Amino acid sequence: MASIRTFERTIGGRKLVIEHGKLAWQANGAVTLRYGDTQILATAVIAKEARPGVDFLPLTIDVEERMYAAGKIPGGFIRREGRPTEAATLASRLADRPIRPLLPKHWRREIQVIVTVFAADQENDPDVLGVIGASCALGISEMPFEGPVSAVHVGYINGEFVINPTFSQMPESKLDVVVASTKKAVTMLEAGAHEADEALMMEAIKFGHAANQEIIALQEEVIAAVGKAKWHVDPPAVDEGLWAKVAAAIDHKLPAAFFQADKTQRAANLDAILQELMDGLAGEYEAGAVIAAYDKKIRKLVRSSILDKGERVSGRGINEIRELSAEVGILPRVHGSALFSRGMTQILNITTLGSLQMEQKLDNISPELSKRYIHHYNFPPYSTGEVKRVGGTGRREIGHGALAERALLPVIPSEAEFPYAIRLVSEAVSSNGSTSMASTCASSLSLMDAGVPIKRAVAGISIGLVTEDDNIDKFVTLTDIEGLEDNYGDMDFKVAGTRDGITAIQLDIKLKGISFAIIEQTLKQAKEARGIILEVMDRAISRNRAELSPYAPRMYKLKIDPGKIGTVIGPGGRVIRGIIEETKTTIDIEDDGTVIIGATDADSANRAIAIIEGMTKDIEPGTVYTGKVTRIMSFGAFVEILPGKEGMVHISELANRRVDRVEDVVKIGDMVQVKVAEIDSQGRINLSRRALLAPPTPEEAEAMRQAAPGGFRRSGPGAPMDHGGRPPFRR
């Protein structure tokens, strides 16, 4: 049993406390972190042996959200946590990206880091604690790890940068940048912003990097006090003989086969060279070793041609974007659609509009309960010409969808401006680099095609990086990287925004960090590329369509007295369900009395509006209604003039003539037009049908006189109320 040690620093005005020795004694490294009243446990466990056949770094980082952390019971039938929420998946990716480059690439024993959120105070986001906790758990373990690494949120509120702004402060912030860094360099960025300019974004990154140094110092204190001795791992030996034979066999063939604008032709050429190499060295070397040597040759060729000659595999210039095209309205019946192409990367995006009832309910530990704007991303295997199992949505798909969603969020109209739930789906129908940024472009086009009044068009681009032997002082940044450059390069830096500024950033690197000079150059190139892409998008559609698709629902808004919301809803929701069923509409009522009605045709909407307005307006004498006969008594008929509101038509007020039986004039279920004659002192509504009928002609009056038993009885407007055959009361 380890002794309990506690370490702390004040970060962003709140204490960050790291505790060791209290929980998870059997893990290779374990710490708890507390920030405000948000607390996590981070553990690192390393397998005792390597898995057979593994040729990559087998690291898994999982963030486990526990609903009890926020005082909630999970939804669903079984009432327990199931698959990770989208927020947990994104937090897992957030921790993985800065940690992975700091572990030895040749390590083959499985590493599992689990971050469990034990308490969430609804003010402090646990996602950056996951990065810090994973770093600290690995740092005190036996695992060779070139950390520590830290992460913070940077906000910009009232002209000042704020470290780790709370959830309640975030709506006031112009940006939200997660900066992860080591003592020397930035290792990861994740940002959303309300069209921030490049200079402000650069200041925010530097501010976050400086704040990280305090947290790194705290981790170093923990590691020095409780850290274990590190295992020593030698890199794999290079087989000089194999390297020489591979060089002799393919060095003279690669350039001609490799430098092709057509990806398909290039792939075919390289496959042929590899197969010839495998056949020539079969029996002498293992296939895996030959493929590894071949892959290193390709990597060296890609990087040296860019660094030394400024040449890219496709023949493009360093800042050149592949051929662009954009189309809208390409699918029938859907509410909005667009196809955006950049080289061999193609994204088909579809917009679907729905009532606010269709907004996504969030079952997680964050204070956000729902969202009305959703972006989903699909990456089928045919997009890369491969055959793979089609299964559930993976981390990559969730991450790409979330990035595109975040990029467009600042231009999405508010609920008050556009009372719809909005779902975008990006289908990656062909992929050769940065489908997430193509999804951003296609989404912007699709929204405008659907008639959604977005503030401005949004475009995105990915910038790559090649350094000389991981020396970040000598580098080349590449605009619009394709798949092969992403694979053999050092960075995938995605930047999305409008002409007015940046709306989202995501940085992934394979290095141990990048410099501010690289970041500044990247932001500059991304801005230039964004302008070019937006020009192409504008030629397809430059503003939202004036009319929605005929297949999209229409939303109508009205205001009622908040005190009468219960009248519209009715006991157990009976009244509002009846209106929905009768009119075939959707109805959403907000606490302030705003009623939003969704319908596919105007007649249905107008009928629902008329019913609700009638229910919520005060009934006054003289008002005319069309209602349904619900009950018949010997002395008159009851008519429902509004849902849940009945009045009585006395037998003497049913017609402009004598009526012997109520059933002679109306039956249950009949729709009749009536006028409110009076509302008595007890609130009972007396109605008249006779008041809306023309008085009888002289001939009709004479006929009624002759037919009336016992003599003439006055009828018509101004006649005394009849009492159903009962003798009138006399003094």
XYZ file of C-alpha atoms in Angstrom:
731
model
C 0.000 0.000 0.000
C 1.443 3.347 -1.106
C 1.459 6.415 1.095
C -0.887 9.190 -0.009
C 0.842 12.254 -1.440
C -0.872 15.480 -2.517
C 0.486 18.185 -4.842
C -1.233 21.387 -5.933
C -0.972 24.600 -7.960
C -3.357 27.481 -8.604
C -4.312 27.549 -12.294
C -6.764 30.071 -13.702
C -7.796 31.162 -10.222
C -8.662 27.615 -9.046
C -6.609 24.930 -7.380
C -5.448 21.961 -9.401
C -4.800 19.118 -6.973
C -2.981 15.899 -7.943
C -3.141 13.028 -5.472
C -1.164 9.770 -5.595
C -1.416 6.596 -3.557
C -5.090 6.569 -2.619
C -6.674 4.683 -5.538
C -5.763 2.029 -8.141
C -2.717 0.528 -6.434
C -2.184 -2.201 -9.032
C -1.871 0.076 -12.056
C 1.610 0.964 -13.346
C 0.687 4.593 -12.749
C -2.397 6.169 -11.188
C -3.346 9.670 -10.010
C -6.503 11.545 -9.135
C -6.939 15.148 -10.247
C -9.343 17.697 -8.837
C -10.118 21.094 -10.329
C -12.946 22.961 -8.658
C -15.351 20.155 -7.830
C -14.544 18.197 -10.979
C -12.489 15.088 -10.205
C -11.017 12.294 -12.332
C -8.933 9.158 -11.880
C -6.250 8.503 -14.512
C -4.567 5.100 -14.728
C -1.890 3.649 -17.000
C -1.283 -0.090 -17.385
C 1.347 -1.682 -19.650
C 1.008 -5.262 -20.876
C 3.726 -7.678 -19.762
C 4.357 -8.996 -23.284
C 4.007 -7.703 -26.818
C 1.088 -8.881 -28.911
C 2.185 -11.083 -31.842
C 2.157 -9.379 -35.214
C 1.869 -5.821 -33.894
C 3.819 -3.345 -36.053
C 2.548 -0.102 -34.502
C 2.425 1.650 -31.139
C -0.530 -0.077 -29.372
C -1.820 2.810 -27.256
C -5.463 3.150 -26.202
C -6.789 6.071 -24.184
C -10.399 5.844 -23.000
C -12.352 8.489 -21.134
C -15.145 6.914 -19.103
C -17.995 9.223 -18.120
C -20.012 8.122 -15.109
C -23.448 9.716 -14.954
C -23.325 9.793 -11.163
C -20.554 12.352 -11.568
C -23.212 14.913 -12.485
C -25.883 13.536 -10.165
C -27.785 11.897 -13.030
C -29.244 8.447 -13.685
C -28.580 7.208 -17.235
C -31.475 7.216 -19.691
C -32.683 4.158 -21.537
C -34.336 0.988 -20.331
C -31.378 -0.565 -18.457
C -30.429 2.664 -16.648
C -26.670 2.180 -16.860
C -23.884 3.584 -19.003
C -23.513 1.924 -22.390
C -21.309 2.868 -25.309
C -19.228 6.028 -24.817
C -21.029 9.284 -25.404
C -19.865 11.548 -28.202
C -18.360 13.879 -25.585
C -16.401 10.992 -24.026
C -15.137 9.869 -27.437
C -13.950 13.375 -28.279
C -12.260 13.663 -24.872
C -10.480 10.350 -25.541
C -9.189 11.674 -28.862
C -8.173 14.934 -27.176
C -5.946 13.037 -24.723
C -4.552 10.600 -27.290
C -3.313 13.149 -29.798
C -0.711 14.993 -27.640
C 0.366 11.840 -25.759
C 1.029 9.458 -28.672
C 3.975 11.345 -30.272
C 5.815 11.356 -26.907
C 5.972 7.552 -26.655
C 8.626 5.447 -28.447
C 7.363 4.580 -31.954
C 8.932 1.125 -31.815
C 7.194 0.149 -28.553
C 5.058 -2.975 -29.085
C 3.608 -3.814 -25.652
C 0.054 -2.628 -25.265
C -0.532 0.539 -23.235
C -3.966 1.287 -21.834
C -4.803 4.603 -20.228
C -8.254 4.945 -18.653
C -9.588 8.272 -17.420
C -12.693 7.943 -15.241
C -14.729 11.047 -14.438
C -15.853 10.645 -10.823
C -17.345 14.110 -10.250
C -18.411 16.868 -12.644
C -19.295 20.227 -11.116
C -20.998 21.518 -14.312
C -18.535 24.408 -14.416
C -15.083 22.929 -15.110
C -14.673 20.768 -18.209
C -12.932 17.466 -17.357
C -11.526 17.024 -20.888
C -8.215 18.844 -20.274
C -7.871 17.059 -16.937
C -7.836 13.860 -18.975
C -4.778 15.056 -20.900
C -2.973 16.080 -17.701
C -3.986 12.888 -15.872
C -2.874 10.612 -18.724
C 0.472 12.417 -18.882
C 1.008 12.205 -15.126
C -0.005 8.516 -14.906
C 2.447 7.623 -17.696
C 5.072 9.923 -16.204
C 5.154 8.111 -12.854
C 4.980 4.650 -14.468
C 7.898 2.609 -15.823
C 6.901 3.549 -19.372
C 9.474 5.544 -21.371
C 7.606 8.801 -21.963
C 8.977 12.121 -23.175
C 6.501 14.220 -21.211
C 5.081 15.752 -19.199
C 2.439 17.325 -21.420
C -0.303 19.684 -20.254
C -3.473 21.162 -21.736
C -5.676 24.156 -20.948
C -8.701 25.889 -22.429
C -8.114 29.499 -23.465
C -11.072 31.866 -23.719
C -11.261 35.515 -24.758
C -13.799 37.483 -22.705
C -14.189 41.274 -22.623
C -10.863 41.754 -24.379
C -8.857 39.511 -22.043
C -7.585 35.943 -22.266
C -8.942 33.564 -19.628
C -7.464 30.193 -18.644
C -10.034 27.416 -18.321
C -13.188 29.531 -18.554
C -16.186 27.850 -16.932
C -19.176 26.528 -18.825
C -21.196 29.562 -17.716
C -18.486 31.921 -19.037
C -18.156 30.227 -22.421
C -21.158 31.904 -24.134
C -19.397 35.250 -23.599
C -16.079 34.067 -25.072
C -15.009 34.882 -28.626
C -13.016 31.670 -28.807
C -12.283 28.390 -27.069
C -8.820 27.043 -27.787
C -7.426 23.901 -26.193
C -3.634 24.197 -26.205
C -1.566 21.136 -25.332
C 2.181 21.491 -25.025
C 5.403 20.247 -23.482
C 8.044 22.530 -21.989
C 9.460 23.090 -25.457
C 6.642 23.121 -27.995
C 2.945 22.867 -28.852
C 1.781 19.279 -29.347
C -1.940 19.660 -30.091
C -4.609 22.291 -30.795
C -8.386 22.073 -30.827
C -10.319 25.300 -31.298
C -13.669 26.844 -31.969
C -14.060 30.577 -32.530
C -16.483 33.269 -33.600
C -14.513 34.304 -36.680
C -11.315 35.186 -34.828
C -8.471 36.681 -36.843
C -5.124 34.930 -37.139
C -3.302 37.384 -34.866
C -5.759 36.843 -31.998
C -5.581 33.075 -32.447
C -1.804 33.175 -32.331
C -1.854 35.197 -29.097
C -4.273 32.706 -27.553
C -2.000 29.782 -28.408
C 1.009 31.483 -26.868
C -1.025 32.366 -23.773
C -2.127 28.747 -23.363
C 1.415 27.435 -23.858
C 2.684 29.736 -21.105
C -0.081 28.577 -18.730
C 0.837 24.954 -19.405
C 4.296 25.480 -17.944
C 2.884 25.764 -14.404
C 1.032 22.461 -14.776
C 4.094 20.783 -16.279
C 6.130 21.944 -13.275
C 3.492 20.424 -10.982
C 3.700 17.091 -12.834
C 7.494 17.139 -12.617
C 7.136 17.551 -8.866
C 4.851 14.500 -8.724
C 7.174 12.411 -10.927
C 10.206 13.343 -8.871
C 8.437 12.303 -5.651
C 6.690 9.070 -6.637
C 7.889 8.142 -10.140
C 9.256 4.681 -10.911
C 12.469 3.822 -12.722
C 11.979 3.818 -16.482
C 12.399 0.761 -18.664
C 15.096 1.034 -21.302
C 14.089 0.166 -24.844
C 16.510 -0.077 -27.754
C 15.226 0.833 -31.212
C 15.154 -2.066 -33.679
C 18.423 -2.717 -35.478
C 18.644 -1.731 -39.145
C 19.428 -4.602 -41.511
C 22.014 -2.899 -43.717
C 22.067 -5.837 -46.133
C 18.343 -5.700 -46.736
C 18.430 -1.914 -47.037
C 21.150 -2.112 -49.700
C 19.292 -4.749 -51.723
C 16.042 -2.810 -51.615
C 17.866 0.353 -52.702
C 19.532 -1.441 -55.609
C 16.235 -2.949 -56.733
C 13.927 0.070 -56.649
C 15.819 3.386 -56.287
C 16.063 3.893 -60.051
C 12.400 2.949 -60.616
C 10.646 4.935 -57.921
C 10.779 8.521 -59.264
C 9.107 7.762 -62.598
C 6.501 5.550 -60.991
C 5.899 7.780 -58.030
C 5.495 11.345 -59.263
C 2.033 11.107 -60.793
C -0.910 13.479 -60.521
C -3.248 10.511 -60.862
C -3.453 8.700 -57.515
C -4.827 5.517 -59.121
C -1.959 5.292 -61.604
C 0.585 6.021 -58.887
C -0.838 3.291 -56.677
C -0.768 0.792 -59.537
C 2.865 1.654 -60.305
C 3.941 1.288 -56.686
C 2.057 -1.988 -56.253
C 3.880 -3.401 -59.261
C 7.288 -2.317 -57.882
C 6.535 -3.779 -54.449
C 5.389 -7.086 -55.902
C 8.536 -7.332 -58.007
C 10.641 -6.559 -54.921
C 8.817 -9.182 -52.838
C 9.306 -11.808 -55.527
C 13.001 -10.994 -55.843
C 13.683 -11.246 -52.090
C 11.284 -14.106 -51.301
C 12.889 -16.807 -49.181
C 15.776 -14.548 -48.236
C 13.901 -12.108 -45.970
C 10.561 -12.096 -44.180
C 7.792 -10.320 -46.048
C 7.191 -7.891 -43.168
C 10.826 -6.779 -43.151
C 10.812 -6.198 -46.922
C 7.597 -4.175 -46.761
C 8.975 -2.091 -43.862
C 12.150 -1.282 -45.825
C 10.126 -0.454 -48.929
C 7.883 1.845 -46.877
C 10.919 3.694 -45.497
C 12.140 4.241 -49.058
C 8.826 5.800 -50.041
C 8.842 7.993 -46.940
C 12.366 9.207 -47.636
C 11.538 9.987 -51.264
C 8.385 11.950 -50.397
C 10.097 14.025 -47.738
C 13.402 14.688 -49.521
C 11.683 15.796 -52.743
C 9.598 18.325 -50.788
C 12.417 19.605 -48.572
C 15.229 19.677 -51.109
C 13.405 20.392 -54.388
C 10.035 21.788 -53.412
C 8.391 19.037 -55.443
C 5.228 17.197 -54.437
C 4.172 13.760 -55.636
C 1.277 15.210 -57.665
C 3.454 17.859 -59.306
C 1.643 20.711 -57.505
C 3.354 23.716 -55.998
C 3.847 23.927 -52.238
C 0.896 26.351 -51.860
C -1.231 24.961 -54.694
C -4.706 23.532 -54.111
C -5.975 20.626 -56.146
C -8.768 21.139 -58.691
C -11.947 22.345 -56.990
C -15.606 21.970 -57.911
C -18.902 22.617 -56.139
C -22.510 21.757 -57.000
C -25.788 22.212 -55.144
C -29.266 20.766 -55.422
C -28.099 17.465 -56.850
C -30.499 15.142 -54.967
C -34.282 15.073 -55.430
C -36.731 15.478 -52.535
C -34.125 16.091 -49.819
C -34.264 19.511 -48.158
C -30.790 20.563 -49.300
C -27.760 18.894 -50.913
C -24.293 19.715 -52.214
C -21.263 17.964 -53.663
C -17.838 19.430 -52.979
C -14.731 18.004 -54.670
C -11.058 18.763 -54.123
C -8.874 16.512 -56.238
C -10.036 12.954 -55.562
C -11.677 13.913 -52.273
C -15.448 14.192 -52.630
C -18.068 14.926 -50.009
C -21.797 14.690 -50.593
C -23.658 16.608 -47.880
C -27.382 16.459 -47.170
C -29.364 18.881 -45.003
C -32.559 17.794 -43.261
C -34.830 20.212 -41.414
C -37.262 19.242 -38.683
C -39.297 20.638 -35.838
C -37.592 21.541 -32.594
C -39.011 18.320 -31.172
C -36.347 16.580 -33.264
C -33.411 18.228 -31.477
C -30.938 15.772 -29.972
C -31.336 15.083 -26.272
C -27.906 14.695 -24.660
C -27.460 12.008 -22.018
C -24.046 12.928 -20.629
C -22.379 14.711 -17.725
C -22.151 18.158 -19.318
C -24.605 20.958 -18.448
C -25.780 21.003 -22.078
C -29.066 19.075 -22.294
C -29.814 19.203 -26.020
C -28.705 20.592 -29.348
C -30.733 21.516 -32.406
C -27.834 21.568 -34.930
C -26.143 18.226 -35.598
C -23.466 17.137 -38.062
C -22.771 13.474 -38.818
C -19.961 12.085 -40.971
C -19.745 8.694 -42.707
C -16.628 7.121 -44.189
C -17.582 3.992 -46.185
C -14.781 1.682 -47.386
C -15.547 2.290 -51.069
C -14.331 5.882 -50.603
C -10.749 4.562 -50.648
C -11.397 1.665 -53.024
C -11.174 -0.900 -50.227
C -13.215 -3.817 -48.938
C -13.800 -3.574 -45.169
C -16.429 -4.561 -42.655
C -19.171 -1.967 -42.326
C -19.887 -1.516 -38.624
C -20.782 1.160 -36.126
C -19.507 4.720 -36.070
C -15.819 4.848 -35.106
C -13.816 7.464 -33.231
C -12.524 8.944 -36.469
C -16.021 9.447 -37.874
C -17.228 11.020 -34.646
C -14.205 13.313 -34.528
C -14.529 14.444 -38.147
C -18.247 15.086 -37.753
C -17.684 17.102 -34.576
C -14.990 19.226 -36.243
C -17.216 20.113 -39.208
C -20.104 20.786 -36.809
C -17.966 23.134 -34.744
C -16.675 24.929 -37.848
C -20.187 25.923 -38.906
C -21.686 26.592 -35.475
C -20.822 30.348 -35.431
C -22.811 30.969 -38.644
C -25.882 28.869 -37.797
C -28.931 31.117 -37.203
C -30.367 31.198 -33.701
C -33.534 29.367 -32.764
C -35.374 32.702 -32.693
C -34.257 33.474 -36.265
C -34.802 29.959 -37.644
C -36.902 27.690 -35.416
C -35.795 24.372 -36.890
C -33.752 21.383 -35.844
C -30.960 21.000 -38.428
C -29.164 17.759 -39.271
C -26.274 17.597 -41.727
C -24.815 14.332 -42.994
C -21.507 14.270 -44.868
C -20.952 11.172 -46.990
C -17.295 10.708 -47.924
C -17.869 9.190 -51.351
C -14.188 9.499 -52.325
C -11.214 10.177 -50.076
C -7.689 11.327 -50.737
C -6.907 13.677 -47.878
C -8.808 15.942 -45.487
C -12.402 14.827 -45.879
C -13.284 16.730 -42.706
C -12.451 20.068 -44.311
C -14.246 19.070 -47.505
C -17.215 18.230 -45.255
C -17.113 21.781 -43.913
C -17.278 23.202 -47.443
C -20.037 20.829 -48.568
C -22.043 21.533 -45.404
C -21.953 25.270 -45.998
C -23.198 24.796 -49.569
C -25.885 22.322 -48.540
C -27.257 24.646 -45.850
C -27.586 27.489 -48.352
C -29.246 25.139 -50.846
C -31.777 24.229 -48.127
C -32.588 27.902 -47.527
C -31.026 28.038 -44.057
C -30.029 31.684 -43.483
C -26.423 31.115 -42.412
C -24.482 34.310 -41.772
C -21.598 33.562 -44.138
C -20.093 30.675 -46.094
C -17.478 28.561 -44.288
C -14.576 26.736 -45.936
C -11.713 24.656 -44.611
C -8.287 23.417 -45.668
C -5.612 21.152 -44.238
C -1.967 22.229 -44.100
C 0.770 19.603 -43.876
C 4.380 19.727 -42.694
C 7.681 18.133 -43.553
C 10.747 18.694 -41.386
C 14.368 17.615 -41.807
C 14.911 14.650 -39.459
C 12.258 16.045 -37.086
C 14.205 19.327 -36.837
C 11.401 21.881 -36.506
C 13.716 24.755 -37.427
C 13.908 23.533 -41.027
C 10.451 22.893 -42.413
C 8.096 23.204 -45.353
C 4.337 23.656 -44.884
C 2.109 22.156 -47.596
C -1.284 23.528 -48.591
C -4.003 20.926 -49.202
C -2.238 17.688 -48.309
C -3.409 14.498 -49.941
C -3.461 11.083 -48.332
C 0.109 10.058 -49.086
C 1.522 13.371 -47.804
C -0.552 12.991 -44.646
C 0.807 9.459 -44.166
C 4.472 10.340 -44.607
C 4.362 13.933 -43.343
C 4.620 15.335 -39.821
C 1.396 17.284 -39.386
C -2.265 17.593 -40.303
C -3.301 21.131 -39.358
C -6.944 21.795 -40.267
C -8.224 25.375 -40.302
C -11.829 26.365 -41.121
C -13.404 29.784 -41.292
C -15.133 32.525 -43.220
C -13.630 35.480 -45.031
C -13.871 37.327 -41.719
C -11.977 34.872 -39.538
C -11.329 31.412 -38.106
C -14.185 29.272 -36.792
C -12.365 25.994 -36.022
C -8.900 24.445 -35.768
C -7.667 20.914 -35.249
C -3.981 20.012 -35.112
C -2.563 16.472 -35.189
C 1.193 15.929 -35.282
C 3.637 13.033 -35.322
C 6.464 15.113 -33.898
C 7.140 15.852 -30.237
C 5.974 19.417 -30.845
C 5.919 22.285 -33.327
C 7.141 25.861 -33.051
C 5.203 29.115 -33.116
C 6.874 29.860 -36.466
C 5.246 26.760 -37.982
C 1.857 27.720 -36.534
C 2.077 31.286 -37.874
C 3.049 30.097 -41.347
C 0.233 27.541 -41.307
C -2.427 30.086 -40.360
C -1.216 32.411 -43.126
C -1.349 29.695 -45.810
C -4.738 28.485 -44.593
C -6.215 31.978 -44.879
C -4.981 32.326 -48.468
C -6.346 28.908 -49.416
C -9.675 29.603 -47.711
C -10.210 32.655 -49.899
C -9.627 30.640 -53.081
C -12.036 27.894 -51.994
C -14.743 30.385 -51.028
C -14.606 31.909 -54.518
C -15.328 28.494 -56.047
C -18.144 27.889 -53.561
C -19.666 31.305 -54.336
C -19.944 30.361 -57.999
C -22.143 27.422 -57.016
C -24.285 29.393 -54.550
C -23.385 32.635 -52.797
C -26.316 33.024 -50.389
C -29.131 30.938 -49.010
C -32.143 30.277 -51.207
C -35.124 32.521 -50.510
C -37.527 29.581 -50.219
C -37.249 26.265 -48.413
C -37.633 23.008 -50.297
C -41.298 22.107 -50.885
C -40.573 18.896 -48.979
C -39.288 20.701 -45.877
C -41.671 21.465 -43.026
C -42.747 25.059 -42.504
C -42.489 26.594 -39.063
C -45.005 29.160 -37.844
C -44.591 31.136 -34.656
C -47.184 32.767 -32.432
C -47.268 34.099 -28.901
C -49.769 33.219 -26.198
C -50.239 34.259 -22.596
C -47.819 32.069 -20.561
C -50.600 31.619 -18.035
C -52.622 29.765 -20.667
C -49.964 27.229 -21.654
C -51.712 24.672 -19.437
C -54.953 25.252 -21.352
C -53.269 24.335 -24.637
C -51.497 21.312 -23.186
C -54.487 20.036 -21.237
C -54.622 17.335 -18.550
C -51.814 14.838 -19.241
C -51.216 16.483 -22.637
C -54.626 15.373 -23.937
C -55.528 18.687 -25.566
C -52.266 19.290 -27.412
C -52.154 15.675 -28.611
C -55.661 16.106 -29.970
C -54.645 19.245 -31.894
C -51.573 17.477 -33.320
C -53.609 14.461 -34.414
C -56.373 16.577 -35.918
C -54.110 18.977 -37.826
C -51.154 16.637 -38.596
C -48.660 19.229 -37.315
C -45.917 19.445 -34.711
C -46.306 21.871 -31.820
C -43.572 23.132 -29.472
C -44.433 25.452 -26.581
C -41.752 27.364 -24.689
C -42.020 28.722 -21.156
C -42.378 32.322 -22.357
C -45.515 31.456 -24.332
C -43.848 31.117 -27.744
C -45.636 28.457 -29.789
C -43.899 26.992 -32.854
C -46.056 24.982 -35.237
C -44.502 22.793 -37.913
C -46.476 21.627 -40.944
C -45.885 20.499 -44.502
C -48.809 22.597 -45.792
C -50.242 25.973 -44.891
C -53.817 24.745 -44.361
C -52.779 22.379 -41.554
C -50.706 25.094 -39.903
C -53.491 27.665 -40.153
C -55.966 25.217 -38.631
C -53.635 24.579 -35.664
C -53.008 28.318 -35.252
C -56.736 29.032 -35.273
C -57.391 26.389 -32.625
C -54.619 27.607 -30.329
C -55.502 31.266 -30.743
C -59.138 30.468 -30.063
C -58.231 28.524 -26.927
C -56.040 31.245 -25.520
C -58.176 34.277 -26.312
C -60.806 35.352 -23.810
C -64.332 34.387 -24.878
C -66.466 37.500 -25.186
C -70.167 37.993 -25.877
C -70.816 38.537 -29.563
C -67.954 36.281 -30.742
C -68.886 33.715 -33.389
C -67.450 30.181 -33.340
C -67.845 27.010 -35.328
C -68.066 24.116 -32.904
C -69.008 20.475 -32.550
C -72.173 19.256 -30.860
C -70.993 17.064 -28.009
C -74.149 16.439 -25.911
C -77.897 16.706 -26.382
C -80.334 17.305 -23.531
C -84.106 17.840 -23.591
C -83.648 21.583 -23.068
C -80.779 22.188 -25.527
C -77.438 21.141 -27.037
C -73.898 21.534 -25.749
C -71.354 22.721 -28.325
C -67.553 22.556 -27.958
C -66.531 25.915 -29.372
C -62.849 25.455 -28.430
C -60.929 22.365 -27.318
C -62.050 21.741 -23.741
C -64.551 24.659 -23.747
C -68.306 24.059 -24.120
C -71.330 26.318 -24.216
C -75.050 25.558 -24.206
C -77.516 26.407 -26.976
C -80.991 26.462 -25.422
C -83.698 24.777 -27.487
C -85.292 28.164 -28.099
C -82.006 29.434 -29.624
C -81.464 26.548 -32.044
C -83.552 27.894 -34.929
C -85.671 30.845 -36.067
C -88.790 28.772 -35.554
C -90.390 26.683 -32.870
C -88.369 23.542 -32.075
C -90.131 20.628 -30.379
C -87.137 18.297 -30.139
C -83.434 19.232 -30.153
C -82.740 16.225 -32.391
C -84.924 17.784 -35.089
C -82.209 20.436 -35.626
C -78.826 18.979 -34.582
C -77.243 15.647 -33.801
C -74.113 14.738 -31.823
C -71.041 15.349 -33.973
C -72.623 18.085 -36.116
C -70.539 21.197 -36.761
C -72.603 24.310 -36.156
C -71.944 28.036 -36.164
C -72.940 29.760 -32.940
C -72.682 33.161 -31.314
C -71.825 33.842 -27.670
C -74.983 35.351 -26.207
C -73.732 35.802 -22.661
C -71.363 34.490 -19.985
C -73.261 34.248 -16.732
C -71.980 34.992 -13.240
C -70.840 31.384 -12.810
C -68.783 31.476 -16.015
C -71.259 29.380 -18.019
C -71.356 30.172 -21.726
C -74.796 30.643 -23.329
C -74.779 30.300 -27.084
C -77.273 31.112 -29.795
C -77.618 29.650 -33.246
C -80.816 31.580 -33.913
C -78.962 34.901 -33.682
C -77.007 34.011 -36.814
C -80.073 32.987 -38.868
C -82.213 35.333 -40.947
C -85.680 36.085 -39.453
C -88.570 34.154 -41.040
C -90.383 35.696 -44.015
C -94.071 36.690 -43.552
C -95.102 33.536 -45.328
C -92.909 31.385 -43.040
C -94.248 33.202 -39.978
C -97.864 32.559 -41.036
C -97.110 28.879 -41.645
C -95.530 28.580 -38.178
C -98.574 30.310 -36.642
C -100.946 27.863 -38.243
C -98.762 24.855 -37.252
C -98.177 25.936 -33.665
C -100.370 23.961 -31.215
C -102.091 26.147 -28.654
C -101.689 29.299 -30.600
C -98.919 31.574 -31.742
C -95.572 31.824 -29.960
C -93.123 34.581 -30.863
C -89.988 33.539 -32.592
C -87.008 35.336 -33.933
C -84.628 37.959 -32.642
C -85.946 39.731 -29.589
C -88.299 36.912 -28.610
C -88.229 35.861 -24.941
C -86.120 32.787 -24.072
C -88.186 29.615 -24.459
C -88.178 27.195 -21.563
C -88.661 23.950 -23.441
C -92.441 23.676 -23.125
C -92.433 24.575 -19.420
C -94.899 27.319 -18.382
C -93.187 30.692 -18.021
C -92.578 31.870 -14.483
C -95.080 34.545 -13.376
C -95.298 36.507 -10.199
